[in-house]
Amino acid sequence: MGKFLLWAVIILAVLFVSRVLSHQKAHARQAAARRQAADAKAASEAMVRCAHCRIYLPRSEAYQSQGKTWCSAEHARLGLGQ
């Protein structure tokens, strides 16, 4: 009877340790996924549309003139001439 109780305690201890470890791994994976999602959101940039040719481009590459967005200086010149 003593051996049975010893083995039962050992098996329960192993199951407990494995459950704690899997919980820690899942928590670490969720934290990494949240960090990655935050990094991706921070790296994304707003897209704007050229008022002349209607293509989309990143806001950092666009030309702004008189409240409108242009993809190039040439399109800004052509659009403002209308």
mmCIF file of C-alpha atoms in Angstrom:
data_model
loop_
_atom_site.group_PDB
_atom_site.id
_atom_site.type_symbol
_atom_site.label_atom_id
_atom_site.label_comp_id
_atom_site.label_asym_id
_atom_site.label_seq_id
_atom_site.Cartn_x
_atom_site.Cartn_y
_atom_site.Cartn_z
ATOM 1 C CA MET A 1 0.000 0.000 0.000
ATOM 2 C CA GLY A 2 2.898 2.345 0.732
ATOM 3 C CA LYS A 3 4.388 1.859 -2.755
ATOM 4 C CA PHE A 4 1.032 2.645 -4.350
ATOM 5 C CA LEU A 5 0.735 5.944 -2.444
ATOM 6 C CA LEU A 6 4.331 6.854 -3.311
ATOM 7 C CA TRP A 7 3.721 6.247 -7.032
ATOM 8 C CA ALA A 8 0.433 8.167 -6.884
ATOM 9 C CA VAL A 9 2.190 11.159 -5.312
ATOM 10 C CA ILE A 10 5.004 11.020 -7.883
ATOM 11 C CA ILE A 11 2.537 10.837 -10.807
ATOM 12 C CA LEU A 12 0.476 13.729 -9.422
ATOM 13 C CA ALA A 13 3.641 15.808 -8.934
ATOM 14 C CA VAL A 14 4.749 15.168 -12.533
ATOM 15 C CA LEU A 15 1.292 16.101 -13.851
ATOM 16 C CA PHE A 16 1.275 19.267 -11.741
ATOM 17 C CA VAL A 17 4.735 20.341 -12.944
ATOM 18 C CA SER A 18 3.842 19.670 -16.600
ATOM 19 C CA ARG A 19 0.650 21.705 -16.259
ATOM 20 C CA VAL A 20 2.511 24.642 -14.699
ATOM 21 C CA LEU A 21 5.144 24.559 -17.455
ATOM 22 C CA SER A 22 2.551 24.423 -20.250
ATOM 23 C CA HIS A 23 0.707 27.353 -18.655
ATOM 24 C CA GLN A 24 3.921 29.394 -18.583
ATOM 25 C CA LYS A 25 4.651 28.566 -22.242
ATOM 26 C CA ALA A 26 1.141 29.596 -23.290
ATOM 27 C CA HIS A 27 1.456 32.854 -21.377
ATOM 28 C CA ALA A 28 4.832 33.595 -23.001
ATOM 29 C CA ARG A 29 3.389 32.834 -26.460
ATOM 30 C CA GLN A 30 0.452 35.199 -25.878
ATOM 31 C CA ALA A 31 2.785 37.960 -24.700
ATOM 32 C CA ALA A 32 4.964 37.512 -27.794
ATOM 33 C CA ALA A 33 1.905 37.619 -30.056
ATOM 34 C CA ARG A 34 0.711 40.831 -28.385
ATOM 35 C CA ARG A 35 4.164 42.407 -28.796
ATOM 36 C CA GLN A 36 4.288 41.381 -32.450
ATOM 37 C CA ALA A 37 0.814 42.810 -33.105
ATOM 38 C CA ALA A 38 1.788 46.086 -31.437
ATOM 39 C CA ASP A 39 4.976 46.277 -33.516
ATOM 40 C CA ALA A 40 3.074 45.607 -36.739
ATOM 41 C CA LYS A 41 0.514 48.270 -35.901
ATOM 42 C CA ALA A 42 3.243 50.803 -35.124
ATOM 43 C CA ALA A 43 5.061 49.990 -38.375
ATOM 44 C CA SER A 44 1.996 50.461 -40.584
ATOM 45 C CA GLU A 45 1.449 53.789 -42.278
ATOM 46 C CA ALA A 46 -1.663 55.539 -43.502
ATOM 47 C CA MET A 47 -2.326 55.368 -47.241
ATOM 48 C CA VAL A 48 -3.569 58.397 -49.192
ATOM 49 C CA ARG A 49 -4.930 58.790 -52.719
ATOM 50 C CA CYS A 50 -3.528 61.002 -55.458
ATOM 51 C CA ALA A 51 -6.103 63.608 -56.533
ATOM 52 C CA HIS A 52 -4.946 63.328 -60.171
ATOM 53 C CA CYS A 53 -4.369 59.647 -61.001
ATOM 54 C CA ARG A 54 -6.255 58.147 -58.014
ATOM 55 C CA ILE A 55 -3.508 55.693 -56.976
ATOM 56 C CA TYR A 56 -2.830 54.983 -53.305
ATOM 57 C CA LEU A 57 0.569 55.687 -51.773
ATOM 58 C CA PRO A 58 2.024 56.019 -48.259
ATOM 59 C CA ARG A 59 1.428 59.403 -46.651
ATOM 60 C CA SER A 60 5.186 59.918 -46.183
ATOM 61 C CA GLU A 61 5.752 59.754 -49.971
ATOM 62 C CA ALA A 62 2.852 62.028 -50.941
ATOM 63 C CA TYR A 63 2.952 65.717 -51.873
ATOM 64 C CA GLN A 64 0.482 68.001 -50.085
ATOM 65 C CA SER A 65 -0.757 71.150 -51.767
ATOM 66 C CA GLN A 66 -3.879 73.257 -51.123
ATOM 67 C CA GLY A 67 -5.462 70.539 -48.983
ATOM 68 C CA LYS A 68 -5.062 67.841 -51.639
ATOM 69 C CA THR A 69 -2.694 64.909 -51.909
ATOM 70 C CA TRP A 70 -0.585 64.152 -54.980
ATOM 71 C CA CYS A 71 1.734 61.287 -55.905
ATOM 72 C CA SER A 72 4.318 63.551 -57.588
ATOM 73 C CA ALA A 73 5.172 67.186 -58.139
ATOM 74 C CA GLU A 74 4.102 66.810 -61.784
ATOM 75 C CA HIS A 75 0.615 65.651 -60.840
ATOM 76 C CA ALA A 76 0.366 68.472 -58.281
ATOM 77 C CA ARG A 77 1.233 70.972 -61.035
ATOM 78 C CA LEU A 78 -1.262 69.404 -63.459
ATOM 79 C CA GLY A 79 -3.998 69.197 -60.857
ATOM 80 C CA LEU A 80 -3.614 72.745 -59.628
ATOM 81 C CA GLY A 81 -3.745 74.038 -63.216
ATOM 82 C CA GLN A 82 -7.291 72.716 -63.679
#
